[in-house]
XYZ file of C-alpha atoms in Angstrom:
358
model
C -2.227 31.650 12.397
C 0.745 29.704 11.110
C 3.149 27.154 12.548
C 5.760 27.102 9.810
C 7.957 29.413 7.830
C 6.219 30.430 4.617
C 8.512 31.135 1.649
C 8.219 34.455 -0.161
C 8.098 32.758 -3.571
C 7.394 29.275 -4.955
C 6.561 27.475 -8.205
C 3.361 28.168 -10.125
C 2.048 27.523 -13.640
C 1.000 30.846 -15.174
C -0.257 32.101 -18.529
C -0.757 35.795 -19.258
C -3.265 35.423 -22.086
C -5.408 32.670 -23.540
C -3.479 30.483 -25.976
C -0.333 32.296 -24.891
C 2.867 30.833 -23.526
C 2.504 28.677 -20.419
C 5.374 29.167 -18.036
C 6.395 27.551 -14.784
C 7.244 30.582 -12.670
C 9.892 29.575 -10.137
C 9.467 32.834 -8.211
C 5.707 33.284 -8.008
C 4.722 35.439 -5.053
C 3.347 33.527 -2.065
C 0.769 35.253 0.143
C 2.023 35.645 3.687
C -0.117 34.813 6.757
C -0.494 38.497 7.622
C -1.988 39.123 4.169
C -4.785 36.577 4.534
C -8.293 37.876 5.152
C -10.799 36.339 7.545
C -12.233 33.279 5.810
C -9.076 32.583 3.824
C -6.435 29.898 4.199
C -3.038 29.326 2.656
C -2.808 25.746 1.402
C 0.486 24.036 0.666
C -0.527 22.028 -2.381
C 1.071 18.583 -2.588
C -0.699 17.194 -5.660
C -3.018 18.660 -8.270
C -5.017 16.841 -10.895
C -5.239 18.038 -14.490
C -8.691 18.310 -16.047
C -9.853 19.126 -19.576
C -11.405 22.248 -18.067
C -7.869 23.479 -17.402
C -7.132 23.090 -21.092
C -10.277 25.046 -21.973
C -9.267 27.795 -19.538
C -5.929 28.192 -21.277
C -7.459 28.070 -24.768
C -10.231 30.474 -23.763
C -12.759 28.617 -25.927
C -15.684 28.629 -23.512
C -18.435 31.288 -23.602
C -17.306 32.595 -20.196
C -13.768 34.016 -20.437
C -11.210 33.216 -17.708
C -9.263 35.864 -15.877
C -5.762 36.580 -17.144
C -3.033 36.262 -15.996
C -4.127 32.981 -14.480
C -2.790 30.153 -12.359
C -4.900 27.199 -13.486
C -5.915 24.020 -11.700
C -8.865 23.002 -9.522
C -8.049 19.541 -8.184
C -5.622 20.401 -5.410
C -4.819 18.296 -2.361
C -2.636 19.630 0.424
C -2.445 20.951 3.960
C -3.370 24.267 5.509
C -0.273 26.192 6.583
C -1.927 29.469 7.586
C -5.411 30.781 8.380
C -6.549 34.387 8.204
C -7.065 36.118 11.535
C -10.686 36.212 12.658
C -11.723 33.161 10.631
C -14.598 31.061 11.962
C -13.725 27.551 10.819
C -13.430 23.936 11.911
C -10.111 23.671 10.081
C -6.749 24.066 11.750
C -3.206 24.593 10.573
C -2.147 21.134 9.404
C -5.627 20.040 8.264
C -5.651 17.996 5.048
C -7.918 19.731 2.555
C -8.984 19.713 -1.067
C -9.331 22.633 -3.467
C -12.243 22.155 -5.876
C -13.601 23.857 -9.002
C -15.995 25.883 -6.859
C -13.676 28.148 -4.898
C -16.359 30.244 -3.216
C -20.049 31.124 -3.245
C -22.326 33.352 -1.205
C -24.157 30.484 0.617
C -27.168 32.805 0.990
C -28.920 32.770 -2.390
C -31.631 30.362 -3.543
C -29.102 28.164 -5.372
C -26.718 27.939 -2.422
C -29.436 27.326 0.139
C -30.793 24.565 -2.092
C -27.444 22.773 -2.196
C -26.627 23.999 -5.711
C -23.703 26.256 -4.830
C -22.040 25.801 -8.222
C -24.806 27.820 -9.879
C -24.509 30.742 -7.449
C -24.424 33.979 -9.435
C -21.482 35.106 -7.286
C -19.510 31.869 -7.572
C -15.736 32.018 -7.853
C -14.083 29.241 -9.847
C -10.644 27.834 -9.063
C -8.233 28.072 -11.962
C -10.727 30.112 -13.961
C -12.003 33.259 -12.277
C -9.515 33.031 -9.388
C -6.058 31.461 -9.243
C -6.141 27.727 -8.705
C -4.067 24.755 -7.637
C -1.241 24.699 -10.221
C 1.049 26.184 -7.595
C 2.839 25.151 -4.443
C 0.957 27.608 -2.210
C -2.641 28.611 -2.936
C -4.955 31.033 -1.156
C -8.340 29.351 -0.715
C -11.699 30.119 0.867
C -12.227 28.091 4.025
C -15.952 27.520 3.606
C -15.446 25.649 0.325
C -12.386 23.599 1.201
C -13.119 19.879 1.483
C -11.674 17.866 4.384
C -9.577 14.966 3.111
C -10.132 11.986 5.406
C -7.504 9.593 6.659
C -7.290 6.483 4.538
C -7.010 8.190 1.157
C -3.678 9.309 -0.289
C -3.298 12.900 -1.437
C -2.580 11.923 -5.042
C -5.764 9.820 -5.080
C -7.861 12.546 -3.475
C -6.812 15.199 -6.001
C -8.745 13.952 -9.074
C -11.712 12.863 -6.979
C -12.182 16.508 -5.954
C -13.354 17.312 -9.479
C -13.722 14.262 -11.701
C -14.979 12.054 -8.890
C -17.405 14.596 -7.484
C -18.703 15.413 -10.953
C -19.551 11.849 -11.950
C -20.826 10.889 -8.500
C -23.285 13.776 -8.724
C -24.212 12.685 -12.258
C -24.969 9.133 -11.102
C -27.152 10.579 -8.335
C -29.009 12.611 -10.973
C -29.606 9.598 -13.228
C -32.862 8.464 -11.576
C -31.624 4.872 -11.375
C -31.956 2.065 -8.850
C -29.771 -0.994 -8.158
C -30.093 -3.425 -11.043
C -30.867 -0.744 -13.631
C -28.807 -0.429 -16.808
C -26.653 2.694 -17.176
C -24.495 3.569 -20.162
C -21.289 5.507 -19.534
C -20.163 7.119 -22.787
C -16.458 7.951 -22.800
C -16.068 5.257 -20.166
C -12.297 4.888 -20.432
C -11.534 8.576 -19.971
C -10.679 10.616 -16.912
C -14.318 11.127 -15.945
C -15.702 7.946 -17.416
C -13.507 5.397 -15.636
C -14.543 6.929 -12.319
C -18.214 6.991 -13.331
C -17.999 3.254 -14.031
C -16.713 2.655 -10.506
C -19.325 4.812 -8.768
C -22.112 3.226 -10.814
C -20.847 -0.272 -10.039
C -20.635 0.575 -6.339
C -24.276 1.663 -6.487
C -25.351 -1.714 -7.862
C -26.056 -0.564 -11.415
C -25.441 -2.715 -14.482
C -22.807 -0.737 -16.350
C -22.335 -0.577 -20.107
C -19.158 1.281 -21.035
C -18.772 2.846 -24.475
C -15.260 3.676 -25.678
C -12.670 2.165 -27.999
C -9.583 -0.028 -27.734
C -8.576 -3.241 -25.967
C -6.721 -1.357 -23.231
C -9.908 0.426 -22.219
C -11.902 -2.786 -22.529
C -9.571 -4.474 -20.029
C -9.453 -1.432 -17.753
C -13.226 -1.171 -17.499
C -13.618 -4.891 -16.933
C -11.239 -4.566 -13.985
C -13.483 -1.823 -12.590
C -16.592 -3.979 -12.777
C -18.257 -2.877 -16.020
C -20.721 -5.539 -17.149
C -20.371 -4.831 -20.867
C -17.952 -2.931 -23.102
C -18.996 -1.612 -26.504
C -16.263 -0.451 -28.863
C -17.908 2.302 -30.858
C -15.479 1.826 -33.758
C -16.772 -1.720 -34.173
C -20.344 -0.419 -34.450
C -19.833 2.628 -36.653
C -22.470 1.978 -39.317
C -25.781 3.810 -39.343
C -27.779 2.784 -36.283
C -25.414 -0.052 -35.344
C -24.278 1.428 -32.034
C -27.852 2.191 -31.030
C -28.954 -1.348 -31.860
C -26.056 -2.857 -29.894
C -26.756 -0.749 -26.811
C -30.400 -1.785 -26.843
C -29.450 -5.431 -27.319
C -27.109 -5.597 -24.314
C -29.651 -3.737 -22.176
C -32.396 -6.321 -22.493
C -33.753 -5.082 -25.808
C -35.297 -1.863 -24.489
C -32.172 0.169 -23.893
C -30.665 1.544 -20.676
C -32.492 3.333 -17.901
C -29.914 6.129 -18.036
C -26.947 7.389 -20.008
C -24.209 9.484 -18.431
C -22.290 11.247 -21.192
C -18.716 12.015 -20.179
C -17.472 11.923 -23.768
C -16.225 15.044 -25.540
C -17.962 13.899 -28.728
C -21.226 15.584 -29.672
C -22.603 12.465 -31.370
C -22.804 10.647 -28.033
C -25.632 12.913 -26.872
C -27.876 12.410 -29.849
C -27.229 8.665 -29.943
C -28.263 8.386 -26.298
C -31.650 9.926 -27.008
C -32.249 7.140 -29.525
C -31.152 4.188 -27.393
C -32.668 5.183 -24.026
C -35.691 3.167 -22.948
C -38.982 4.940 -22.103
C -38.660 7.080 -18.975
C -34.882 7.032 -19.429
C -32.592 9.833 -18.293
C -29.808 11.495 -20.254
C -27.271 13.114 -17.911
C -25.116 15.676 -19.698
C -21.593 16.017 -18.265
C -19.040 16.176 -21.097
C -18.662 19.495 -22.909
C -17.960 19.084 -26.635
C -17.137 22.466 -28.217
C -20.016 24.230 -29.988
C -22.293 21.213 -29.575
C -26.071 21.044 -29.394
C -28.473 18.299 -28.347
C -30.919 17.625 -31.171
C -33.835 16.140 -29.287
C -36.813 15.062 -31.362
C -39.669 16.721 -29.498
C -42.254 14.068 -30.364
C -40.186 11.113 -29.130
C -38.862 13.013 -26.125
C -42.477 13.478 -25.046
C -43.727 10.093 -26.289
C -40.958 8.191 -24.450
C -41.127 10.531 -21.414
C -37.369 11.113 -21.545
C -35.500 13.331 -19.091
C -32.507 15.464 -20.127
C -30.490 16.663 -17.139
C -27.438 18.878 -17.073
C -25.117 17.919 -14.203
C -22.520 20.502 -13.248
C -20.038 19.359 -10.573
C -21.356 18.722 -7.075
C -21.878 20.512 -3.787
C -19.833 20.332 -0.594
C -21.651 17.237 0.658
C -21.201 15.478 -2.693
C -17.441 15.979 -2.350
C -17.411 14.371 1.090
C -19.430 11.425 -0.231
C -17.207 11.014 -3.294
C -14.082 10.810 -1.131
C -15.748 8.290 1.176
C -15.989 5.804 -1.698
C -12.206 6.070 -2.056
C -11.667 5.559 1.674
C -13.741 2.363 1.479
C -11.782 1.128 -1.538
C -14.763 1.297 -3.893
C -13.241 3.898 -6.213
C -9.628 4.247 -7.283
C -8.528 6.591 -10.066
C -6.101 5.346 -12.672
C -3.236 7.769 -12.153
C -0.164 8.933 -13.986
C 1.932 11.085 -11.655
C 4.123 13.748 -13.237
C 5.644 17.040 -12.108
C 4.345 20.601 -12.271
C 7.129 21.291 -14.789
C 5.492 18.827 -17.221
C 2.359 20.904 -17.771
C 3.080 21.831 -21.406
C 3.582 18.237 -22.513
C 0.478 17.197 -20.558
C -1.652 19.742 -22.430
C -0.219 18.531 -25.747
C -1.207 14.957 -24.922
C -4.668 16.005 -23.771
C -5.300 17.866 -27.028
C -4.423 14.690 -28.940
C -6.596 12.518 -26.703
C -3.545 10.640 -25.488
C -4.361 10.416 -21.779
C -5.881 7.361 -20.114
C -7.333 7.946 -16.656
C -6.124 11.053 -14.834
C -2.821 12.886 -14.721
C -1.778 14.219 -11.324
C 1.073 16.687 -10.901
C 3.364 16.699 -7.907
C 3.836 20.242 -6.682
């Protein structure tokens, strides 16, 4: 099913091997409607966010290797232009949809049936194990596309489909209630600045940890109650003492770690109050959490890994944007800018989220 002429080729960002040359292919083959299988859709991607996971996919520095050649990207927002014959779906040609990290799962295993589709042993991952959203036309699986509601712009929806969903799920996993203290480590980054907004919307008292006056001002504008510049508290135990002080002396009820620094994890275990929850989100390379067993037991601490969200989490995350509660800080560039974007990301020179126009 298709109502428009589909080009034979279009632009796509491709690399043939990890750490190899990244090229913008102007003549990348576009799947035609007749080639789509039941359950598949062709999405005309309008905007795609850029995530640090995309950088890891290209570098190949995670324990699970990506497929190569690969079209990266997993924060795509666009419209369906064709649907495979025989598909059973609520979507139609013209539907606004989002492409997420989880491209497909079986929906029949214990993980899927329990709402944990991302841990399905047969999961397919956009821009990692299957081609993703760094292209003008992407083949996607209908059952894992997310409807984009009216009231949210495509460029805003794109980063919420990964970063927003991820931190919203993490806040839900934090075992907190309105009025509780939550620390967001890496609060001024692409994940962190969204986590601050979701936590604020949930009535939590937010302590953001990052560095620099620009991030201090940004987080204040998003409703953070307190900002701690970690460079101003770099002596032994100083950061831990400051976090406890601003959280009533006992420390926060939860810490959501979006930082790419390994130290943030071990510091959190020291400043959490009894019965506190550490939610692990950021992925520092080759990092370990060094939890003191005695104090983990004695303080009844919880350590929770939070890995993206499910299909319902994505719908909820977008609803916050529709209601004006969450708004990503965006820098909009073009698909052709991907190499310079990766260079900036490697240097830590990106505030908020970068979104590419396709």
